[in-house]
Coordinates of C-alpha atoms and ligand atoms in Angstrom, one line a residue:
X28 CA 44.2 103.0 176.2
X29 CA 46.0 103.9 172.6
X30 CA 43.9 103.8 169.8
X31 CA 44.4 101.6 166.7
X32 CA 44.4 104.2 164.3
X33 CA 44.6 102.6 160.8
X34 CA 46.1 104.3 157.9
X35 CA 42.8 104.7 156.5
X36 CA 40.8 106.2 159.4
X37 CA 44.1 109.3 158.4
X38 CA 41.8 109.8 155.1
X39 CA 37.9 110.0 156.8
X40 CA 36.5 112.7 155.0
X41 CA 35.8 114.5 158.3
X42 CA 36.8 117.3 160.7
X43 CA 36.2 115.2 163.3
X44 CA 39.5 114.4 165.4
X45 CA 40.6 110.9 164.9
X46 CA 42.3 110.1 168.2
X47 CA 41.5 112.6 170.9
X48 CA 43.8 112.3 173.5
X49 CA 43.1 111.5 177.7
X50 CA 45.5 112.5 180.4
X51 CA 44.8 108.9 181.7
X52 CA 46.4 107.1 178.6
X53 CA 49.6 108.9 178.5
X54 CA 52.6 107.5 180.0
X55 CA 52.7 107.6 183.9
X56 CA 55.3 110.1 185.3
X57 CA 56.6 109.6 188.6
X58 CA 56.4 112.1 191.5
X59 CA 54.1 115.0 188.8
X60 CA 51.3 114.5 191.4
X61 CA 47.4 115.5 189.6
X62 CA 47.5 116.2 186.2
X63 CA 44.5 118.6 184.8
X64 CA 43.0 116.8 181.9
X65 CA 43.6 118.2 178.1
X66 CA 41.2 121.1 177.7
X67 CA 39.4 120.2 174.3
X68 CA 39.0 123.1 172.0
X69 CA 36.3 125.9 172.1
X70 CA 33.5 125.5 169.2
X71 CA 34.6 128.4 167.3
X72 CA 37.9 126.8 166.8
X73 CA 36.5 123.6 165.6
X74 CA 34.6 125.4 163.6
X75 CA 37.0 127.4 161.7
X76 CA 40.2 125.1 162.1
X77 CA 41.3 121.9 160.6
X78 CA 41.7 119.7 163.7
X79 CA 41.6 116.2 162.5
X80 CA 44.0 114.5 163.8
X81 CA 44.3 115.2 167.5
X82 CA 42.5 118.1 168.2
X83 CA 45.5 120.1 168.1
X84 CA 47.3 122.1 165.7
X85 CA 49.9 124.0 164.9
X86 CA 49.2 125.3 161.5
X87 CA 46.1 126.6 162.2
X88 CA 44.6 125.8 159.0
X89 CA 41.6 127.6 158.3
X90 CA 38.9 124.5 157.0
X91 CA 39.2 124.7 153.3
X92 CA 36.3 125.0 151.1
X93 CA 36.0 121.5 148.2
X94 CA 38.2 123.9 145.7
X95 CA 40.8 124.6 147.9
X96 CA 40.6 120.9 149.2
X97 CA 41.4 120.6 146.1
X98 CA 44.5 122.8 145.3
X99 CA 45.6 121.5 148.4
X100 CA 45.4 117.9 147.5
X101 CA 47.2 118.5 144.0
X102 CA 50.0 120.2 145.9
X103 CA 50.7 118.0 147.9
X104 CA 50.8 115.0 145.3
X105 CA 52.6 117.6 143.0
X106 CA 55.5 118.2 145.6
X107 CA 55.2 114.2 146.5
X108 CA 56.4 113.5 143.2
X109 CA 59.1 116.0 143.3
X110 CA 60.2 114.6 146.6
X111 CA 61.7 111.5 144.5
X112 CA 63.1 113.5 141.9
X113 CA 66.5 113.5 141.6
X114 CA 66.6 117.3 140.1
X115 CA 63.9 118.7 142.7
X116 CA 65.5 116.7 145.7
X117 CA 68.7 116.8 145.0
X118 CA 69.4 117.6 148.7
X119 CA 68.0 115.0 150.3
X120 CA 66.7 112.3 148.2
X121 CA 69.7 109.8 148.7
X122 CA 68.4 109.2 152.4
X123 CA 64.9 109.4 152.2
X124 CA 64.8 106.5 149.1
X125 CA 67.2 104.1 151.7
X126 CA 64.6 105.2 154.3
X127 CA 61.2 104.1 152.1
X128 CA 62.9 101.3 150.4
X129 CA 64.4 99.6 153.2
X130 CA 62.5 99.3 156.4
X131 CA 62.1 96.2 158.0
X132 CA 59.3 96.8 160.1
X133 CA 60.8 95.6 163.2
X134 CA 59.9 98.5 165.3
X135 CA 63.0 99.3 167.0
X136 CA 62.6 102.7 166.3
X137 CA 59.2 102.8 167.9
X138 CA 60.8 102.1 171.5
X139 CA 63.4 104.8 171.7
X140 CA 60.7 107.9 170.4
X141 CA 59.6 109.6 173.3
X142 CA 56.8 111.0 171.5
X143 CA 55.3 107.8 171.0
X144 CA 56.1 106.0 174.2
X145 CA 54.7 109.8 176.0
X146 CA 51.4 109.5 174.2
X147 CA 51.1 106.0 175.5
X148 CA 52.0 104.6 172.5
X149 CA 48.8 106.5 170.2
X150 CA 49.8 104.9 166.9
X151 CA 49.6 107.9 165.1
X152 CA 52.8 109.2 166.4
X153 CA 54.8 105.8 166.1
X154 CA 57.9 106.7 164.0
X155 CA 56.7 104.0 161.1
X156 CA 52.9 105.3 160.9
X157 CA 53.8 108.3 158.8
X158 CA 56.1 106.9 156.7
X159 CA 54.3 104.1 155.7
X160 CA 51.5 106.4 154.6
X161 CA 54.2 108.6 152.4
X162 CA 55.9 105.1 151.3
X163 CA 52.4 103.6 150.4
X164 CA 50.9 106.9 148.4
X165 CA 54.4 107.1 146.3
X166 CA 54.0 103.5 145.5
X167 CA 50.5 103.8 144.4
X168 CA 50.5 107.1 142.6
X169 CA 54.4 107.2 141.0
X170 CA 55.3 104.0 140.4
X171 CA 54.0 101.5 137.3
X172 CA 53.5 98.2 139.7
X173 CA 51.7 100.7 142.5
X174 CA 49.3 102.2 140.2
X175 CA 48.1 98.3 138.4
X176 CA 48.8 96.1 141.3
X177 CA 47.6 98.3 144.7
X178 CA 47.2 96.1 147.4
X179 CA 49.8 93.5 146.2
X180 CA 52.6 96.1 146.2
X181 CA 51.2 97.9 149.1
X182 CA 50.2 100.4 147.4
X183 CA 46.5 100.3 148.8
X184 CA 46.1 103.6 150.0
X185 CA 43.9 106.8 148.4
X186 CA 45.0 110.2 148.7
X187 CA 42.1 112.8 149.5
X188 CA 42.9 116.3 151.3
X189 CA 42.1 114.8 154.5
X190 CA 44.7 112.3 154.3
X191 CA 47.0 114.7 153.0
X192 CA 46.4 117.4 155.8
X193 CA 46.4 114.6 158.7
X194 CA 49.9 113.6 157.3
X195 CA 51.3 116.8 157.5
X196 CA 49.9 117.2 160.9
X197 CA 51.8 114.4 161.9
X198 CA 54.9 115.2 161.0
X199 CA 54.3 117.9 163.2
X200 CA 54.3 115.7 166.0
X201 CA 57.6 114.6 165.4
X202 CA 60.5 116.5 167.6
X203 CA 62.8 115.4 164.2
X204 CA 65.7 114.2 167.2
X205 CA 67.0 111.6 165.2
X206 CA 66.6 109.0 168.1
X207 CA 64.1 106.6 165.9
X208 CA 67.1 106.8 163.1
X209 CA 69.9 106.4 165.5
X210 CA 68.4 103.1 167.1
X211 CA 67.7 101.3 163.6
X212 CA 69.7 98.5 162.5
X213 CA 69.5 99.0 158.7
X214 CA 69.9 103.2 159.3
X215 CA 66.9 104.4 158.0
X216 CA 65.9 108.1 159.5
X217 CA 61.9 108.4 159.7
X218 CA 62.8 112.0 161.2
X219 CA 63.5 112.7 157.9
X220 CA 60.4 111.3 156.5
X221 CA 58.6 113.9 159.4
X222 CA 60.8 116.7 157.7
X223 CA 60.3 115.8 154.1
X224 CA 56.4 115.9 154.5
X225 CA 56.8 119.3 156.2
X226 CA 59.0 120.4 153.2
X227 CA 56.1 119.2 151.0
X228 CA 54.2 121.1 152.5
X229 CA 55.9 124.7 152.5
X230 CA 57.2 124.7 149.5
X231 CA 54.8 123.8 147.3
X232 CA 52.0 125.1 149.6
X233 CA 53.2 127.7 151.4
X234 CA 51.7 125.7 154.2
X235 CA 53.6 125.5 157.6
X236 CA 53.7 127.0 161.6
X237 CA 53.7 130.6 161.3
X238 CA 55.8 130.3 163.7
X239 CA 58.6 129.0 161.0
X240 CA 58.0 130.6 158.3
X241 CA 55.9 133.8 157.4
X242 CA 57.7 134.9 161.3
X243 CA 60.2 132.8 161.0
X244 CA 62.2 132.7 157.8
X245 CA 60.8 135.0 156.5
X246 CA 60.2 137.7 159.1
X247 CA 64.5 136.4 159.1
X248 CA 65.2 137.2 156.0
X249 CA 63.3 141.0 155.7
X250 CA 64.0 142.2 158.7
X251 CA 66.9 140.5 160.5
X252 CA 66.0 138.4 162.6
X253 CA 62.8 135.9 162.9
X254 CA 61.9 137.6 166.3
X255 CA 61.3 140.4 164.4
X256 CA 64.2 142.6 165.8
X257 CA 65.6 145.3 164.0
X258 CA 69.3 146.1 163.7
X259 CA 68.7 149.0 165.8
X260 CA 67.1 147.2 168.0
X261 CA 69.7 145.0 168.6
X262 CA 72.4 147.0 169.1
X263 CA 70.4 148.8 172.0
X264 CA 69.2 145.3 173.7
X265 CA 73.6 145.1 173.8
X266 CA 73.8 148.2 175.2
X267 CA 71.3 147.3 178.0
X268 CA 73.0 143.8 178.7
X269 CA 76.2 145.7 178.9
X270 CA 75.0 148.2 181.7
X271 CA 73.2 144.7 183.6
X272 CA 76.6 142.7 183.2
X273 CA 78.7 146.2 184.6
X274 CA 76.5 146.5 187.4
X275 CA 76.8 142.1 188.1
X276 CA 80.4 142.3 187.6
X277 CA 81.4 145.6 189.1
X278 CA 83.4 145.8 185.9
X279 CA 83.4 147.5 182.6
X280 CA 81.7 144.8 179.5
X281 CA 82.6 145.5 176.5
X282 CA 80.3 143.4 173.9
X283 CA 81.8 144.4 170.5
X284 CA 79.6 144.5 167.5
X285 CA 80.7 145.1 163.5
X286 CA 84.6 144.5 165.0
X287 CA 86.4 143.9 161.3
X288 CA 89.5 141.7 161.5
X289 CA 88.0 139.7 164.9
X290 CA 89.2 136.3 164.8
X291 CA 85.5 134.7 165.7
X292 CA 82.0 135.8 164.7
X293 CA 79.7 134.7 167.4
X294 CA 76.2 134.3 166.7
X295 CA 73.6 134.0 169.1
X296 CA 70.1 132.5 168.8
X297 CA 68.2 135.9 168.9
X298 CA 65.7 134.8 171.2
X299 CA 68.4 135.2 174.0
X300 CA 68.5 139.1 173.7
X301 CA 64.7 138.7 174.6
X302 CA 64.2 135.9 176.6
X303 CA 67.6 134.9 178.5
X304 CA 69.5 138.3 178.3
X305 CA 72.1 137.5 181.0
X306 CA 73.1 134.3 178.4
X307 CA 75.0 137.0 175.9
X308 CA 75.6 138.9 178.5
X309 CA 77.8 136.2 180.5
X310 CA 79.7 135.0 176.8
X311 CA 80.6 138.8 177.2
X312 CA 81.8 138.9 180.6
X313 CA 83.8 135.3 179.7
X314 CA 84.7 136.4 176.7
X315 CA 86.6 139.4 177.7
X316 CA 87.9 138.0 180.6
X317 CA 89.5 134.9 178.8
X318 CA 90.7 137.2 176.1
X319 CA 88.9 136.0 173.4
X320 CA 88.8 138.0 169.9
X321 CA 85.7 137.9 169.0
X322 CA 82.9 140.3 167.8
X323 CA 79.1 140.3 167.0
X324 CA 77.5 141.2 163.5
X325 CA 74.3 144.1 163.3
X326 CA 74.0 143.0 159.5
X327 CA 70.7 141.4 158.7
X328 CA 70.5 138.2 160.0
X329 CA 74.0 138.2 161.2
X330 CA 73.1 138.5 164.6
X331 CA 70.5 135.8 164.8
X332 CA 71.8 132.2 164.3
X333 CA 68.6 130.4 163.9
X334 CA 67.4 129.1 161.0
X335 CA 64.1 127.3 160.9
X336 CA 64.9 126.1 157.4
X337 CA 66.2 123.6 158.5
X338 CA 62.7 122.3 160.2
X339 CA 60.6 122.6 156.8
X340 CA 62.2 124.6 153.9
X341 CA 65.6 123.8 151.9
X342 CA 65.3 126.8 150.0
X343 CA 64.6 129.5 153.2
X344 CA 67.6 126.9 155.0
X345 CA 70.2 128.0 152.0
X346 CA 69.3 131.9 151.8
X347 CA 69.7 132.4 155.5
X348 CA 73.5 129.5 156.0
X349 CA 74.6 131.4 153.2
X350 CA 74.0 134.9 154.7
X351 CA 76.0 133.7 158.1
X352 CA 78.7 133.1 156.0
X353 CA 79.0 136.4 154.1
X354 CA 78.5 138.3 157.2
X355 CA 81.6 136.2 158.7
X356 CA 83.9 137.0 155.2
X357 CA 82.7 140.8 155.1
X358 CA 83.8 141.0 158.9
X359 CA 87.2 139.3 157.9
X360 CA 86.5 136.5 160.7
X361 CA 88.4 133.8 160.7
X362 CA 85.6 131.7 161.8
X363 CA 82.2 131.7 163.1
X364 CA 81.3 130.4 166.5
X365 CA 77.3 129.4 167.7
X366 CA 76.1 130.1 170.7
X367 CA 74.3 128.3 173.2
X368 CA 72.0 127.0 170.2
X369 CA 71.4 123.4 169.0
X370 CA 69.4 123.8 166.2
X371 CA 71.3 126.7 164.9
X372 CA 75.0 125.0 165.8
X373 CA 73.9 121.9 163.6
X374 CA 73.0 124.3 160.7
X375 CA 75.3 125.9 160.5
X376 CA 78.0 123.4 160.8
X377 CA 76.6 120.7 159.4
X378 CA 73.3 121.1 157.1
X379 CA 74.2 124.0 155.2
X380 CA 76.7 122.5 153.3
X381 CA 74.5 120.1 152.0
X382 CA 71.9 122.3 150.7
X383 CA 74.1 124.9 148.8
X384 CA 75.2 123.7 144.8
X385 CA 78.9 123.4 144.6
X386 CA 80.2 127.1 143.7
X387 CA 78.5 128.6 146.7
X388 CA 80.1 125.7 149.1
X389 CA 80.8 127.4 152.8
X390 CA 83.5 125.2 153.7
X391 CA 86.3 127.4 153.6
X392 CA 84.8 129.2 156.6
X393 CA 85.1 127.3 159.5
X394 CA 82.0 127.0 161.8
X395 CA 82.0 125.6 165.0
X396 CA 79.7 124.9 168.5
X397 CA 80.6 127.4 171.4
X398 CA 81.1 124.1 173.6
X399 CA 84.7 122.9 172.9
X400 CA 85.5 126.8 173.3
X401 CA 84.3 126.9 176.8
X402 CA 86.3 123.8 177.9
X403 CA 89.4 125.3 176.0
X404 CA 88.8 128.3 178.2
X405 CA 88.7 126.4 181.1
X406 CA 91.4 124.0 180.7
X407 CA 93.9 127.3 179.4
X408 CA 94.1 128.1 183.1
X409 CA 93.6 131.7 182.4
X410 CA 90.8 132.4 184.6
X411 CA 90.4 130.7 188.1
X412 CA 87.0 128.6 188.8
X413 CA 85.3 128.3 191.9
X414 CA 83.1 125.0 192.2
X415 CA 82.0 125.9 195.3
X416 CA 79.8 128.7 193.9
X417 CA 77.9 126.3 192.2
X418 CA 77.4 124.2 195.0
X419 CA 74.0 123.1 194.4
X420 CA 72.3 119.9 192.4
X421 CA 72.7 120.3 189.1
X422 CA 71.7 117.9 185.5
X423 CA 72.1 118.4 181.9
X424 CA 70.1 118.2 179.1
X425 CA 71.9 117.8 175.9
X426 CA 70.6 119.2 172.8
X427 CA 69.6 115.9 170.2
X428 CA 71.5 118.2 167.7
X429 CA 74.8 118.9 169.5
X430 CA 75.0 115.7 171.0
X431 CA 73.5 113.1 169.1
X432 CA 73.6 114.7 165.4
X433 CA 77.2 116.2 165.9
X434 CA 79.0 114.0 168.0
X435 CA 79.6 117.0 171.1
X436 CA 79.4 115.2 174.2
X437 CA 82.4 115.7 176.5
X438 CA 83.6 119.1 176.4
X439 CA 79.7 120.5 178.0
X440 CA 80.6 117.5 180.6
X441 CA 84.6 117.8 181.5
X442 CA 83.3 121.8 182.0
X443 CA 80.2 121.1 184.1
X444 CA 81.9 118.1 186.6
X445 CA 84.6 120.9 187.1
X446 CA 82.5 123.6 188.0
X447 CA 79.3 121.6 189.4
X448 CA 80.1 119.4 192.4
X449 CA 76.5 117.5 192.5
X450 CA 76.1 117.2 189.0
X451 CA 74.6 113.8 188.5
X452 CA 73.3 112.8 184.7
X453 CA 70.1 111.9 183.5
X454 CA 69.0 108.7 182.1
X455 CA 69.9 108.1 179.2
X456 CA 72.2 111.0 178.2
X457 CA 74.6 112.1 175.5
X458 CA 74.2 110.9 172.4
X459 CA 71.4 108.6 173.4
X460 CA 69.5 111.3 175.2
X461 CA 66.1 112.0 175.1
X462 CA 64.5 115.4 173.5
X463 CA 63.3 118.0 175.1
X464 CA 59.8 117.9 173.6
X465 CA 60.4 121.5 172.1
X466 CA 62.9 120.1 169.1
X467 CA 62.3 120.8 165.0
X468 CA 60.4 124.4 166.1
X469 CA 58.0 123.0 169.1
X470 CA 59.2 125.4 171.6
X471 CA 58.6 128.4 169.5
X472 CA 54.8 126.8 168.3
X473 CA 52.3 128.6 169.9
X474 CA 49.2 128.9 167.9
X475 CA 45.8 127.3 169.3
X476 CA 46.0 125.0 171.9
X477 CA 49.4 123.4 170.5
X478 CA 51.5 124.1 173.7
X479 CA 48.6 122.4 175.4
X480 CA 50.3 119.2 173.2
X481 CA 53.5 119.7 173.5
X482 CA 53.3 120.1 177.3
X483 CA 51.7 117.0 177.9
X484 CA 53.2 114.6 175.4
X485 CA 56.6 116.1 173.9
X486 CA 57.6 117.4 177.2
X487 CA 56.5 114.7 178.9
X488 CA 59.8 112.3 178.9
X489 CA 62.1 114.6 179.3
X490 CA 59.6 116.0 182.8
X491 CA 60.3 112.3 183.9
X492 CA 64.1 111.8 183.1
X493 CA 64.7 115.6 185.4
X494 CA 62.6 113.8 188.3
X495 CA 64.5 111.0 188.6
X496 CA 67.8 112.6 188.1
X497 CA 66.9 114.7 191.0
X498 CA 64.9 112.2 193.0
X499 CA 67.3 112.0 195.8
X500 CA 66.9 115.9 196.3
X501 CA 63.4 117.0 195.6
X502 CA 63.1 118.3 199.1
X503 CA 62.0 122.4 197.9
X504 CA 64.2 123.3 200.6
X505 CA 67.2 122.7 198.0
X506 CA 67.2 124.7 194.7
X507 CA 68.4 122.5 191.5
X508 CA 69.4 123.8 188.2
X509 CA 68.8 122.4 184.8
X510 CA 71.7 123.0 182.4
X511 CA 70.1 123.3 178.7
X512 CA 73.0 124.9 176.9
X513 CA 70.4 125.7 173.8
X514 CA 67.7 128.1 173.2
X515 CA 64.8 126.2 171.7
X516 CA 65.8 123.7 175.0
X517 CA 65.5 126.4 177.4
X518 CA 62.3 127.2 175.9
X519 CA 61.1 123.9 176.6
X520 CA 62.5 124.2 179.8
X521 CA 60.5 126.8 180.9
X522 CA 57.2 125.5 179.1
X523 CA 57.2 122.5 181.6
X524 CA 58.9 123.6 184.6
X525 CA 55.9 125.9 184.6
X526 CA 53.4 123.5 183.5
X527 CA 54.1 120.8 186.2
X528 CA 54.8 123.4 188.9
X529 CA 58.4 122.1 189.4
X530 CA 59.3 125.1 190.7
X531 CA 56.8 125.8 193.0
X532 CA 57.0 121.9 194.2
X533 CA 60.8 121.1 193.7
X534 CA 62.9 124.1 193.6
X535 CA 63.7 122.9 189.7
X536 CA 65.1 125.8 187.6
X537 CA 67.0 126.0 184.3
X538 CA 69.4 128.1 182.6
X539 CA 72.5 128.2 180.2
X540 CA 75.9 126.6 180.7
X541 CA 78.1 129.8 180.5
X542 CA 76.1 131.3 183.2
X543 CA 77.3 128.9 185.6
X544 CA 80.9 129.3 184.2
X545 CA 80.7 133.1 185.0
X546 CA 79.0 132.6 188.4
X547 CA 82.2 130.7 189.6
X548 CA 84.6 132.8 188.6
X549 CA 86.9 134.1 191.2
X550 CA 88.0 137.4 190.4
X551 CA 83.9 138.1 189.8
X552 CA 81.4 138.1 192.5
X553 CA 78.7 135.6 191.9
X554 CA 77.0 135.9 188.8
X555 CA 73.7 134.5 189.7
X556 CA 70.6 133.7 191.8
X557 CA 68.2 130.4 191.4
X558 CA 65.1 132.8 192.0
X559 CA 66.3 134.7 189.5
X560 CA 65.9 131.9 186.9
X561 CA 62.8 130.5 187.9
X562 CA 60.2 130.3 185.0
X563 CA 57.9 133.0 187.3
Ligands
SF4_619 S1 63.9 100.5 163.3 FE1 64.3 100.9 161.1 S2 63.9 99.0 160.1 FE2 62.9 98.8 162.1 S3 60.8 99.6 161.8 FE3 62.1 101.3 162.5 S4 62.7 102.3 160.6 FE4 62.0 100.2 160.1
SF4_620 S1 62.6 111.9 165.2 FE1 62.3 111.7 167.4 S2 60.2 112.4 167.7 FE2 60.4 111.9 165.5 S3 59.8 109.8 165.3 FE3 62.0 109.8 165.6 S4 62.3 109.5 167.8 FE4 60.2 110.2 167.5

């Protein structure tokens, strides 16, 4: 049964988890069979680690001391007051005032987050819970008729560190999809609120996932990439995708790097040289057989698109758009294309613009998702596609950033019907799709028992959505393929296949769009095997 979680039980001065969380309360998913309960945390971690809210985390916080409490609290009232200021927030502030000034509390939003409806509907992860708590402490602390009239302005609310550190943990169980946002009649985005509080957080603390920032942006911005790969590195994991896609192909790949005067600059999410090599491999094999001038970058940071900026840090999100851009100008590209990467796609083409001041503006270098390219390859006739290769059920999971936050629906569709003949679509899909439960940096979160979370409640709707798109197939006798054309998706991907067994029961794999492209190919043999995708 959800808990009813008040916004003051968020402040208990206690290390105590608020709302523990049963298997038994989440939300029933067809055809998973037994589920193993959540494994609470061992003593020593509740011991040394701030687990308040849900006995999960994914900052790790060690339990502060009452002077660090403190700092911490000052911080975060500090940044909380620079969140409304025009001169500190001049990024983002437009949005977030429309989004604290004008909800109407009609909880639309509530029903379309799959985080909340997942959990069972646990009020702490309702869309409106953590923004009323940052609306309610900005009208009692930083506003004249909050600090004299409290409860009558709804401004009731004290801020201690617990409070403070509860909130922040709850915005980290927000995917930041957008879904709440795109469902409210007056358009307020409480995804922003989640990212906001996270930005708080970060900047002013240095507070965030490791995960995204001392190895993220940071680890980016040093060494090159936030997997921690060198340039030399890099330009050895192309030389070893380049020997794998000869020996697939039977042909020669070339996958140029540094190329000056290339008409596109393709960048990859990193994590594909490491996790998913055979996804850069196949844009080389597509590339070069669709004639594409293209190149990749070994500057720092030009060969790895993400940018987990955009998840908790305006500054970090600036430093590394802005350094994709001058890798593309010193290359002489005449624009720069993403690779199979949500996240990094919407940065890129989208975000960064907003966050750089006027004389550094990146518009006069185009930037654009690799999706329309792949339907312009198809529909150019150059190369010759065989369906029949990819004769097997197929589904596709759109990326909330690609789809819903930048409009790309159809050309990842008209490509996959031609090449796919049992593609069916999930429910709902699109625009209006659901996450994949590893969105804003959840599929790269791995400390403490967070992927113990994510499995069971991020995952969780998008683990029923691929069961009933393949419910008429889930005989393991017939091998299905998820199409996730994004890294942090595939990620996800593989976190619940794995989890649920859907492999093992339902023959349910996942992989890349361009992979299928390549693996129906005439003039190639075929590209791929099912096993060889299988999260095992
Ligand atoms: S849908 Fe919009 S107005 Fe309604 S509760 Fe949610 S944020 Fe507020
Ligand atoms: S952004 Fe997504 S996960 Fe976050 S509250 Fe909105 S719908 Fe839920």
């Amino acid at each position: 049964m959800a808990k009813n979680i008040t916004f003051k039980d968020m402040a208990l001065p206690s290390f105590e988890a608020i709302n523990p969380l049963k298997v038994e309360e989440l939300m029933p998913v067809p055809n998973l069979g037994e589920e193993p309960p959540f494994e609470p945390p061992p003593d020593k971690w509740k011991e040394k680690y701030d687990l308040s809210l849900d006995w999960h985390s994914p900052i790790a916080l060690p339990k502060p001391n009452a002077a660090e409490q403190e700092r911490i609290l000052k911080g975060f009232l500090k940044g909380l007051e620079r969140l409304f200021n025009p001169q500190d927030n001049w990024t983002f502030l437009k949005i977030l005032r429309l989004t604290t000034d004008y909800c109407m509390r009609c909880q639309t939003c509530s029903d379309a987050c799959h985080v909340y409806i997942g959990s069972g509907e646990q009020e702490i992860y309702r869309p409106t819970f953590r923004a009323e708590i940052l609306r309610r402490l900005y009208r009692r602390y930083f506003t004249s008729s909050g600090k004299f009239l409290r409860s009558l302005v709804g401004a009731d609310l004290e801020a201690n560190y617990h409070l403070a550190m509860r909130l922040v943990e709850s915005a980290y169980r927000c995917n930041v999809c957008r879904r709440c946002a795109q469902v409210c009649p007056v358009g307020v985005d409480n995804a922003l609120i989640s990212r906001e509080i996270r930005k708080v957080f970060t900047q002013e603390l240095g507070i965030a996932p490791k995960e995204l920032f001392t190895k993220g942006t940071r680890q980016h911005l040093l060494v090159g990439s936030s997997t921690g790969m060198q340039p030399g590195g890099f330009k050895e994991s192309i030389e070893f995708i380049e020997d794998d896609m000869g020996e697939r192909t039977g042909r020669k790949i070339h996958i140029p790097i540094d190329q000056k005067g290339a008409d596109i600059l393709l960048i990859h999410n990193a994590g594909e040289y490491l996790s998913w090599p055979e996804n850069p491999g196949a844009f080389g094999v597509l590339f070069q057989m669709a004639g594409i001038s293209y190149t990749l970058s070994s500057d720092l940071v030009g060969y790895d698109g993400v940018n987990y900026g955009l998840f908790c840090d305006d500054l970090e999100l600036a430093r590394i758009g802005l350094r994709h851009i001058q890798v593309a100008k010193k290359l002489g590209c005449k624009k720069i294309v993403v690779g199979e990467c949500g996240h990094a796609t919407k940065t890129l083409c989208v975000i960064t613009d907003r966050v750089l001041p006027g004389d550094m503006a990146t518009s006069e270098m185009p930037r654009e998702s690799c999706l329309p390219l792949f339907w312009e390859i198809y529909k150019s006739g150059v190369l010759k596609f065989d369906p029949s290769r990819n004769n097997f059920p197929t589904t596709l999971h759109d990326s909330c950033n690609i789809a819903r936050l930048m409009g790309i629906v159809m050309p990842q569709r008209k490509v996959t019907r031609a090449i796919c003949p049992q593609f069916r679509e999930m429910t709902p899909n699109g625009a209006h799709n659901y996450c994949c439960g590893g969105g804003s940096g959840f599929a790269i979160m791995n400390e403490l028992n967070f992927p113990q979370w994510r499995k069971k409640v991020s995952e969780r709707m998008k683990t029923k959505q691929i069961l009933e798109a393949f419910k008429d197939c889930l005989d393991p006798s017939i091998q299905k393929y998820v199409i996730a054309a994004c890294s942090n998706c595939k990620g996800a991907m593989r976190d619940l296949i794995a989890h649920y067994k859907l492999w093992d029961k339902y023959s349910i794999t996942y992989g890349g769009l361009v992979e299928l492209m390549v693996n129906a190919i005439v003039d190639l043999p075929p590209f791929m095997e099912l096993e060889f995708f299988s999260p095992d």
